Amino acid sequence: MRKCKFEDMIDGYLLNKLSERDKELFEEHYFNCPACFEELQARSLIINTIKNHPEVLVSEEASLKVPLATRLKRELAAFFNVRQLAMTGVISLIFLAVIIAVVPKRQALLPDFTLTDTETVRGSSITLISPVIDMNQVPSFFEWKKLGENVEYQISISNHELLWKTTTKENRVVLPDEVKAKMVPGERYSWQVKAFGPDGSLIAVSSRVQFLVSTK
Amino acid sequence: MRDRPEDKLRAEEDIKELMVRYRPIITFRVRKAIGAQNTDCDDLVSEILSQVMEKITSGEFRGESSLGTFVYTITSRRIVDYIREKTRVMKFAPEPEPFPDPQETLEQKEMSEKVQAALEKLKPKYRNALYLYYYQELSREEAAARLGISPRKVSELVNYALKLLRKEMKI
């Protein structure tokens, strides 16, 4: 159906927005045009209802809140121009890429131990202080670098087989006389320290260091 | 020839048809001009219709303009006269029909309820556009800025909403 050219005046007429001249023109027109008068009546009913019952249009779900995406877009536009927005995007991407690249490595640094016969050791390490070189005599104590508070250390000394094993919260242990007595000059010994957290989980392992008790 | 009974009957039918056709238009124009709540509306409409009939039967309407324009002119003149008379009495001329209209007739109330039901069924995007455009009386450009869309899109939303409403109400 072809639209009457006066149809565009209907809203203006009903909302009292037309000039006096246009108002008269349109009034004369709808006395002559049944199609426009029909449309005028229908729209008048709709507009009157909207004016009398606006709550129908602003119920909770249709509240006049601008859609979130549109609001964000507008607020972003208020802060940045297109170029700045693009730069922000690029910087965010780089930042994201760095995070993605770094996080897995950090995870790899977490203690992860497989202690079998071949003794695969990964994760944090404990630095052994003494003895780390060949000794002139049987060492009277074993010392390592402290890892932190609330850490329990397990020290083991072996030659061909396990010679002695003990636990301590210190970073130093004095070798008991009975063990000392077992260690003889000319023999090669090794020692290792393992650290356990408060919950008993293994958090660090030292490398196994060998030393020779020389015969003098 | 003019006084033959069948011609007289035809003239009466024409006048009846004329009344049916123009009464709603005159009523609309009068209500818009002096306010739908004005109790003089019905009297004024009847008076205008009588004048129209009188002028047609007396041969005053000679077809120089369309019948619609002729009826429109009589209606406008009578409204102006009415406002003049009232101005003398009331000191102030009646304002054009205000919103909201407190004097909804029963029939209008029923129709209005139908419209409300149809409005409630509309999607929020249509309701928002109608609210800004008709209730707040924002221009298309202002409504567009509020909704974050183009003015053309506002027109599309409003026009489509009207179409949906009329379809729903079957009017």
Tab-separated table of C-alpha atoms in Angstrom:
chain	number	residue	atom	x	y	z
A	1	MET	CA	0.000	0.000	0.000
A	2	ARG	CA	1.339	3.405	-0.958
A	3	LYS	CA	1.955	5.675	1.971
A	4	CYS	CA	0.178	9.036	2.026
A	5	LYS	CA	2.634	11.941	2.181
A	6	PHE	CA	0.722	13.387	5.146
A	7	GLU	CA	1.236	10.235	7.220
A	8	ASP	CA	4.539	11.602	8.530
A	9	MET	CA	2.621	14.458	10.166
A	10	ILE	CA	0.496	12.199	12.374
A	11	ASP	CA	2.963	11.952	15.280
A	12	GLY	CA	3.729	15.666	15.146
A	13	TYR	CA	0.016	16.491	15.171
A	14	LEU	CA	-0.803	14.212	18.096
A	15	LEU	CA	2.211	15.396	20.095
A	16	ASN	CA	1.415	19.077	19.312
A	17	LYS	CA	4.734	19.538	17.552
A	18	LEU	CA	3.439	20.934	14.234
A	19	SER	CA	3.503	24.607	13.293
A	20	GLU	CA	0.080	26.309	13.152
A	21	ARG	CA	0.180	26.208	9.345
A	22	ASP	CA	1.079	22.489	9.156
A	23	LYS	CA	-1.529	21.713	11.806
A	24	GLU	CA	-4.278	23.337	9.713
A	25	LEU	CA	-3.030	21.643	6.546
A	26	PHE	CA	-3.061	18.269	8.197
A	27	GLU	CA	-6.497	18.834	9.774
A	28	GLU	CA	-7.989	19.708	6.425
A	29	HIS	CA	-6.268	16.662	4.962
A	30	TYR	CA	-7.682	14.127	7.399
A	31	PHE	CA	-11.208	15.435	6.736
A	32	ASN	CA	-10.577	14.334	3.147
A	33	CYS	CA	-8.381	11.223	3.540
A	34	PRO	CA	-10.027	8.204	5.209
A	35	ALA	CA	-6.706	6.285	5.286
A	36	CYS	CA	-4.937	9.030	7.225
A	37	PHE	CA	-7.878	9.458	9.597
A	38	GLU	CA	-7.906	5.735	10.306
A	39	GLU	CA	-4.176	5.807	11.039
A	40	LEU	CA	-4.622	8.957	13.141
A	41	GLN	CA	-7.279	7.303	15.316
A	42	ALA	CA	-5.234	4.150	15.842
A	43	ARG	CA	-2.099	6.081	16.695
A	44	SER	CA	-3.994	8.449	18.970
A	45	LEU	CA	-5.254	5.449	20.927
A	46	ILE	CA	-1.726	4.036	21.210
A	47	ILE	CA	-0.153	7.361	22.220
A	48	ASN	CA	-2.909	8.091	24.747
A	49	THR	CA	-2.393	4.683	26.310
A	50	ILE	CA	1.359	5.233	26.483
A	51	LYS	CA	0.818	8.661	28.052
A	52	ASN	CA	-1.663	7.317	30.601
A	53	HIS	CA	0.176	4.072	31.374
A	54	PRO	CA	3.924	4.544	30.814
A	55	GLU	CA	4.624	1.834	33.407
A	56	VAL	CA	3.685	-0.762	30.790
A	57	LEU	CA	6.747	0.240	28.804
A	58	VAL	CA	9.173	0.455	31.704
A	59	SER	CA	8.549	-2.831	33.459
A	60	GLU	CA	11.617	-4.461	35.060
A	61	GLU	CA	12.761	-6.479	32.078
A	62	ALA	CA	12.236	-3.621	29.639
A	63	SER	CA	13.719	-0.998	31.929
A	64	LEU	CA	15.231	1.807	30.043
A	65	LYS	CA	18.670	0.690	30.877
A	66	VAL	CA	20.798	0.895	27.813
A	67	PRO	CA	22.094	-2.570	26.867
A	68	LEU	CA	25.344	-3.336	28.701
A	69	ALA	CA	27.398	-3.746	25.537
A	70	THR	CA	26.194	-0.379	24.226
A	71	ARG	CA	26.866	1.330	27.549
A	72	LEU	CA	30.386	-0.101	27.743
A	73	LYS	CA	31.033	0.923	24.167
A	74	ARG	CA	29.850	4.449	24.894
A	75	GLU	CA	31.834	4.747	28.124
A	76	LEU	CA	34.959	3.456	26.428
A	77	ALA	CA	34.413	5.907	23.599
A	78	ALA	CA	34.204	8.705	26.165
A	79	PHE	CA	37.627	7.765	27.538
A	80	PHE	CA	39.497	6.747	24.413
A	81	ASN	CA	39.533	7.718	20.796
A	82	VAL	CA	39.822	4.940	18.212
A	83	ARG	CA	43.624	5.069	18.131
A	84	GLN	CA	43.964	4.961	21.901
A	85	LEU	CA	41.476	2.132	22.010
A	86	ALA	CA	43.512	0.181	19.457
A	87	MET	CA	46.714	0.805	21.454
A	88	THR	CA	45.014	-0.393	24.636
A	89	GLY	CA	43.937	-3.508	22.793
A	90	VAL	CA	47.472	-4.212	21.552
A	91	ILE	CA	48.987	-3.649	25.008
A	92	SER	CA	46.394	-5.941	26.574
A	93	LEU	CA	47.221	-8.629	24.014
A	94	ILE	CA	50.958	-8.381	24.721
A	95	PHE	CA	50.265	-8.514	28.456
A	96	LEU	CA	48.103	-11.572	27.960
A	97	ALA	CA	50.754	-13.246	25.811
A	98	VAL	CA	53.395	-12.645	28.514
A	99	ILE	CA	51.131	-14.116	31.188
A	100	ILE	CA	50.422	-17.154	29.046
A	101	ALA	CA	54.139	-17.609	28.355
A	102	VAL	CA	55.237	-17.177	31.982
A	103	VAL	CA	52.601	-19.077	33.907
A	104	PRO	CA	53.442	-22.573	32.651
A	105	LYS	CA	57.144	-21.959	33.490
A	106	ARG	CA	56.263	-20.886	36.978
A	107	GLN	CA	54.239	-23.995	37.347
A	108	ALA	CA	57.202	-26.063	36.193
A	109	LEU	CA	59.251	-24.532	39.003
A	110	LEU	CA	56.946	-25.954	41.600
A	111	PRO	CA	58.349	-29.012	43.374
A	112	ASP	CA	57.823	-32.107	41.349
A	113	PHE	CA	59.864	-35.057	42.465
A	114	THR	CA	60.167	-38.606	41.271
A	115	LEU	CA	62.439	-40.444	43.608
A	116	THR	CA	63.078	-43.934	42.404
A	117	ASP	CA	66.245	-45.975	42.187
A	118	THR	CA	67.539	-43.747	39.457
A	119	GLU	CA	66.462	-40.741	41.553
A	120	THR	CA	65.088	-38.125	39.277
A	121	VAL	CA	65.051	-34.817	41.055
A	122	ARG	CA	63.277	-31.705	39.889
A	123	GLY	CA	62.143	-28.578	41.656
A	124	SER	CA	63.764	-26.535	44.447
A	125	SER	CA	67.159	-27.584	45.600
A	126	ILE	CA	69.013	-27.404	48.916
A	127	THR	CA	72.582	-26.130	48.934
A	128	LEU	CA	74.879	-28.312	50.953
A	129	ILE	CA	77.600	-26.434	52.871
A	130	SER	CA	79.794	-29.017	54.540
A	131	PRO	CA	81.256	-31.502	53.875
A	132	VAL	CA	81.460	-31.071	50.110
A	133	ILE	CA	85.085	-31.850	49.528
A	134	ASP	CA	87.355	-34.696	50.613
A	135	MET	CA	88.014	-34.650	54.342
A	136	ASN	CA	91.147	-35.340	56.333
A	137	GLN	CA	89.078	-36.947	59.028
A	138	VAL	CA	85.547	-38.151	59.598
A	139	PRO	CA	83.379	-35.011	59.678
A	140	SER	CA	81.779	-34.284	63.049
A	141	PHE	CA	78.823	-32.331	61.624
A	142	PHE	CA	76.839	-31.836	58.394
A	143	GLU	CA	75.526	-28.415	57.408
A	144	TRP	CA	73.296	-27.037	54.614
A	145	LYS	CA	71.569	-23.808	53.696
A	146	LYS	CA	68.343	-23.099	55.547
A	147	LEU	CA	65.206	-22.975	53.372
A	148	GLY	CA	62.755	-21.251	55.739
A	149	GLU	CA	60.752	-21.663	58.904
A	150	ASN	CA	58.761	-24.781	59.703
A	151	VAL	CA	60.781	-26.992	57.425
A	152	GLU	CA	61.895	-30.437	58.489
A	153	TYR	CA	65.094	-31.816	56.991
A	154	GLN	CA	65.917	-35.454	56.490
A	155	ILE	CA	69.565	-36.240	56.131
A	156	SER	CA	70.933	-39.548	54.912
A	157	ILE	CA	74.533	-40.740	54.777
A	158	SER	CA	75.539	-43.743	52.734
A	159	ASN	CA	78.519	-45.502	51.337
A	160	HIS	CA	77.468	-48.712	49.570
A	161	GLU	CA	74.350	-48.810	51.594
A	162	LEU	CA	72.482	-46.490	53.925
A	163	LEU	CA	74.672	-45.772	56.924
A	164	TRP	CA	72.537	-43.375	58.912
A	165	LYS	CA	69.382	-41.380	58.576
A	166	THR	CA	67.847	-38.733	60.829
A	167	THR	CA	65.492	-35.742	60.792
A	168	THR	CA	65.899	-32.232	62.247
A	169	LYS	CA	64.408	-28.737	62.051
A	170	GLU	CA	67.884	-27.190	62.155
A	171	ASN	CA	70.099	-26.718	59.141
A	172	ARG	CA	72.873	-28.615	60.849
A	173	VAL	CA	73.285	-32.025	62.397
A	174	VAL	CA	76.069	-33.363	64.623
A	175	LEU	CA	77.176	-36.844	63.681
A	176	PRO	CA	76.654	-39.249	66.628
A	177	ASP	CA	79.755	-41.103	67.844
A	178	GLU	CA	78.387	-44.550	66.933
A	179	VAL	CA	77.962	-43.463	63.315
A	180	LYS	CA	81.306	-41.717	63.323
A	181	ALA	CA	82.819	-44.982	64.429
A	182	LYS	CA	81.377	-46.751	61.413
A	183	MET	CA	83.040	-44.348	59.010
A	184	VAL	CA	86.565	-45.284	58.183
A	185	PRO	CA	89.373	-43.430	56.381
A	186	GLY	CA	89.914	-44.328	52.759
A	187	GLU	CA	86.241	-44.850	52.164
A	188	ARG	CA	84.014	-42.715	49.964
A	189	TYR	CA	80.698	-41.520	51.436
A	190	SER	CA	77.757	-39.608	50.105
A	191	TRP	CA	75.045	-37.502	51.780
A	192	GLN	CA	71.839	-35.884	50.812
A	193	VAL	CA	69.239	-33.645	52.466
A	194	LYS	CA	65.521	-33.623	51.739
A	195	ALA	CA	63.186	-30.896	53.028
A	196	PHE	CA	59.564	-31.440	54.031
A	197	GLY	CA	56.846	-28.838	54.556
A	198	PRO	CA	54.553	-28.648	57.621
A	199	ASP	CA	52.068	-30.965	55.913
A	200	GLY	CA	54.774	-33.552	55.329
A	201	SER	CA	55.099	-32.916	51.603
A	202	LEU	CA	58.490	-32.998	49.987
A	203	ILE	CA	59.453	-29.473	48.990
A	204	ALA	CA	63.155	-29.669	48.127
A	205	VAL	CA	65.948	-32.161	47.625
A	206	SER	CA	69.704	-31.527	47.546
A	207	SER	CA	72.018	-33.222	45.158
A	208	ARG	CA	73.910	-36.191	46.522
A	209	VAL	CA	77.417	-35.040	47.395
A	210	GLN	CA	80.302	-37.424	47.752
A	211	PHE	CA	83.358	-36.988	49.900
A	212	LEU	CA	86.386	-39.114	50.686
A	213	VAL	CA	87.776	-39.529	54.164
A	214	SER	CA	91.470	-39.509	53.433
A	215	THR	CA	93.912	-41.807	55.145
A	216	LYS	CA	96.344	-38.992	55.989
B	1	MET	CA	-38.006	16.391	-10.361
B	2	ARG	CA	-36.286	17.177	-7.025
B	3	ASP	CA	-39.446	16.602	-5.054
B	4	ARG	CA	-40.033	13.063	-6.271
B	5	PRO	CA	-40.306	10.658	-3.274
B	6	GLU	CA	-37.362	8.457	-4.416
B	7	ASP	CA	-35.105	11.524	-4.766
B	8	LYS	CA	-36.090	12.628	-1.299
B	9	LEU	CA	-35.261	9.170	0.014
B	10	ARG	CA	-31.873	9.239	-1.735
B	11	ALA	CA	-31.113	12.646	-0.211
B	12	GLU	CA	-31.954	11.306	3.251
B	13	GLU	CA	-29.667	8.299	2.694
B	14	ASP	CA	-26.861	10.577	1.567
B	15	ILE	CA	-27.253	12.674	4.685
B	16	LYS	CA	-27.251	9.585	6.889
B	17	GLU	CA	-24.091	8.361	5.171
B	18	LEU	CA	-22.593	11.798	5.581
B	19	MET	CA	-23.302	11.764	9.323
B	20	VAL	CA	-21.776	8.307	9.737
B	21	ARG	CA	-18.701	9.312	7.778
B	22	TYR	CA	-18.011	12.715	9.302
B	23	ARG	CA	-19.187	12.338	12.908
B	24	PRO	CA	-16.026	10.519	14.083
B	25	ILE	CA	-13.784	12.985	12.204
B	26	ILE	CA	-15.562	16.043	13.626
B	27	THR	CA	-15.553	14.459	17.096
B	28	PHE	CA	-11.819	13.828	16.870
B	29	ARG	CA	-11.127	17.402	15.757
B	30	VAL	CA	-13.386	18.913	18.474
B	31	ARG	CA	-11.920	16.751	21.255
B	32	LYS	CA	-8.418	17.644	20.165
B	33	ALA	CA	-9.246	21.356	20.152
B	34	ILE	CA	-11.237	21.784	23.358
B	35	GLY	CA	-10.184	18.727	25.370
B	36	ALA	CA	-11.763	15.280	25.476
B	37	GLN	CA	-12.901	15.846	29.063
B	38	ASN	CA	-14.927	18.895	28.018
B	39	THR	CA	-18.629	18.118	28.512
B	40	ASP	CA	-19.555	20.427	25.637
B	41	CYS	CA	-17.929	18.108	23.090
B	42	ASP	CA	-21.005	16.089	22.121
B	43	ASP	CA	-23.239	19.178	21.841
B	44	LEU	CA	-20.697	20.932	19.705
B	45	VAL	CA	-20.346	17.961	17.347
B	46	SER	CA	-24.138	17.702	16.943
B	47	GLU	CA	-24.349	21.415	16.276
B	48	ILE	CA	-21.639	21.236	13.608
B	49	LEU	CA	-23.355	18.299	11.900
B	50	SER	CA	-26.669	20.209	11.855
B	51	GLN	CA	-24.941	23.192	10.310
B	52	VAL	CA	-23.349	20.976	7.649
B	53	MET	CA	-26.683	19.399	6.762
B	54	GLU	CA	-28.425	22.751	6.711
B	55	LYS	CA	-25.846	24.262	4.392
B	56	ILE	CA	-25.936	21.266	2.066
B	57	THR	CA	-29.743	21.198	1.831
B	58	SER	CA	-29.945	24.967	1.369
B	59	GLY	CA	-27.546	24.649	-1.532
B	60	GLU	CA	-24.782	26.636	0.167
B	61	PHE	CA	-22.306	23.864	-0.616
B	62	ARG	CA	-21.736	24.271	-4.315
B	63	GLY	CA	-18.879	21.804	-4.722
B	64	GLU	CA	-16.190	24.498	-5.084
B	65	SER	CA	-14.087	22.581	-2.632
B	66	SER	CA	-14.249	18.952	-1.603
B	67	LEU	CA	-16.966	17.983	0.862
B	68	GLY	CA	-14.243	17.142	3.380
B	69	THR	CA	-12.779	20.636	3.188
B	70	PHE	CA	-16.282	22.112	3.467
B	71	VAL	CA	-16.991	20.125	6.649
B	72	TYR	CA	-13.504	20.970	7.965
B	73	THR	CA	-14.126	24.721	7.457
B	74	ILE	CA	-17.473	24.631	9.283
B	75	THR	CA	-15.903	22.606	12.113
B	76	SER	CA	-12.939	24.980	12.478
B	77	ARG	CA	-15.123	28.085	12.491
B	78	ARG	CA	-17.459	26.634	15.100
B	79	ILE	CA	-14.492	25.672	17.315
B	80	VAL	CA	-13.059	29.198	17.038
B	81	ASP	CA	-16.465	30.665	17.943
B	82	TYR	CA	-16.795	28.299	20.879
B	83	ILE	CA	-13.357	29.240	22.216
B	84	ARG	CA	-14.198	32.949	21.804
B	85	GLU	CA	-17.467	32.548	23.721
B	86	LYS	CA	-15.739	30.618	26.473
B	87	THR	CA	-12.882	33.101	26.647
B	88	ARG	CA	-15.329	35.845	27.476
B	89	VAL	CA	-16.778	33.762	30.272
B	90	MET	CA	-13.709	31.889	31.479
B	91	LYS	CA	-11.099	34.599	30.873
B	92	PHE	CA	-8.759	31.904	29.583
B	93	ALA	CA	-9.249	29.790	26.504
B	94	PRO	CA	-9.360	26.032	27.083
B	95	GLU	CA	-6.005	24.352	26.580
B	96	PRO	CA	-5.623	21.641	23.951
B	97	GLU	CA	-6.255	18.143	25.184
B	98	PRO	CA	-3.841	17.424	27.997
B	99	PHE	CA	-2.129	14.120	28.749
B	100	PRO	CA	-3.073	12.022	30.572
B	101	ASP	CA	-6.771	12.086	29.845
B	102	PRO	CA	-8.649	11.472	33.125
B	103	GLN	CA	-12.041	11.126	31.443
B	104	GLU	CA	-11.599	7.821	29.683
B	105	THR	CA	-14.967	6.447	28.617
B	106	LEU	CA	-15.701	2.771	29.171
B	107	GLU	CA	-15.157	1.993	25.508
B	108	GLN	CA	-11.889	3.908	25.477
B	109	LYS	CA	-10.856	2.106	28.660
B	110	GLU	CA	-11.451	-1.261	27.029
B	111	MET	CA	-9.464	-0.247	23.965
B	112	SER	CA	-6.721	1.145	26.168
B	113	GLU	CA	-6.504	-2.175	28.023
B	114	LYS	CA	-6.119	-3.954	24.698
B	115	VAL	CA	-3.298	-1.590	23.767
B	116	GLN	CA	-1.641	-2.139	27.143
B	117	ALA	CA	-1.760	-5.908	26.684
B	118	ALA	CA	-0.265	-5.544	23.208
B	119	LEU	CA	2.443	-3.175	24.493
B	120	GLU	CA	3.417	-5.680	27.173
B	121	LYS	CA	3.970	-8.335	24.533
B	122	LEU	CA	6.503	-6.193	22.664
B	123	LYS	CA	10.201	-6.888	22.950
B	124	PRO	CA	12.114	-4.479	25.217
B	125	LYS	CA	13.847	-2.796	22.260
B	126	TYR	CA	10.471	-1.728	20.845
B	127	ARG	CA	9.125	-0.681	24.241
B	128	ASN	CA	12.201	1.437	24.907
B	129	ALA	CA	11.872	3.192	21.555
B	130	LEU	CA	8.139	3.885	22.104
B	131	TYR	CA	8.773	5.158	25.636
B	132	LEU	CA	11.398	7.656	24.560
B	133	TYR	CA	9.642	8.756	21.373
B	134	TYR	CA	6.029	8.982	22.524
B	135	TYR	CA	6.126	9.272	26.310
B	136	GLN	CA	9.194	11.447	26.733
B	137	GLU	CA	8.542	13.057	23.342
B	138	LEU	CA	12.210	12.990	22.403
B	139	SER	CA	13.129	13.633	18.788
B	140	ARG	CA	14.396	10.698	16.730
B	141	GLU	CA	17.930	12.039	17.127
B	142	GLU	CA	17.636	12.380	20.924
B	143	ALA	CA	16.122	8.911	21.274
B	144	ALA	CA	18.881	7.540	19.027
B	145	ALA	CA	21.544	9.054	21.292
B	146	ARG	CA	19.908	7.560	24.369
B	147	LEU	CA	19.677	4.092	22.830
B	148	GLY	CA	23.061	4.154	21.127
B	149	ILE	CA	21.553	3.532	17.677
B	150	SER	CA	21.020	5.610	14.540
B	151	PRO	CA	17.970	7.943	14.137
B	152	ARG	CA	16.952	5.839	11.160
B	153	LYS	CA	16.912	2.768	13.388
B	154	VAL	CA	14.684	4.611	15.889
B	155	SER	CA	12.167	5.283	13.100
B	156	GLU	CA	12.340	1.645	12.057
B	157	LEU	CA	11.762	0.438	15.619
B	158	VAL	CA	8.835	2.829	16.207
B	159	ASN	CA	7.178	2.059	12.861
B	160	TYR	CA	7.598	-1.675	13.273
B	161	ALA	CA	6.293	-1.505	16.859
B	162	LEU	CA	3.172	0.344	15.616
B	163	LYS	CA	2.696	-2.308	12.969
B	164	LEU	CA	3.003	-5.096	15.544
B	165	LEU	CA	0.564	-3.329	17.883
B	166	ARG	CA	-2.057	-2.855	15.194
B	167	LYS	CA	-1.652	-6.466	14.128
B	168	GLU	CA	-2.046	-7.631	17.729
B	169	MET	CA	-5.113	-5.443	18.324
B	170	LYS	CA	-6.531	-6.034	14.843
B	171	ILE	CA	-7.260	-2.331	14.329
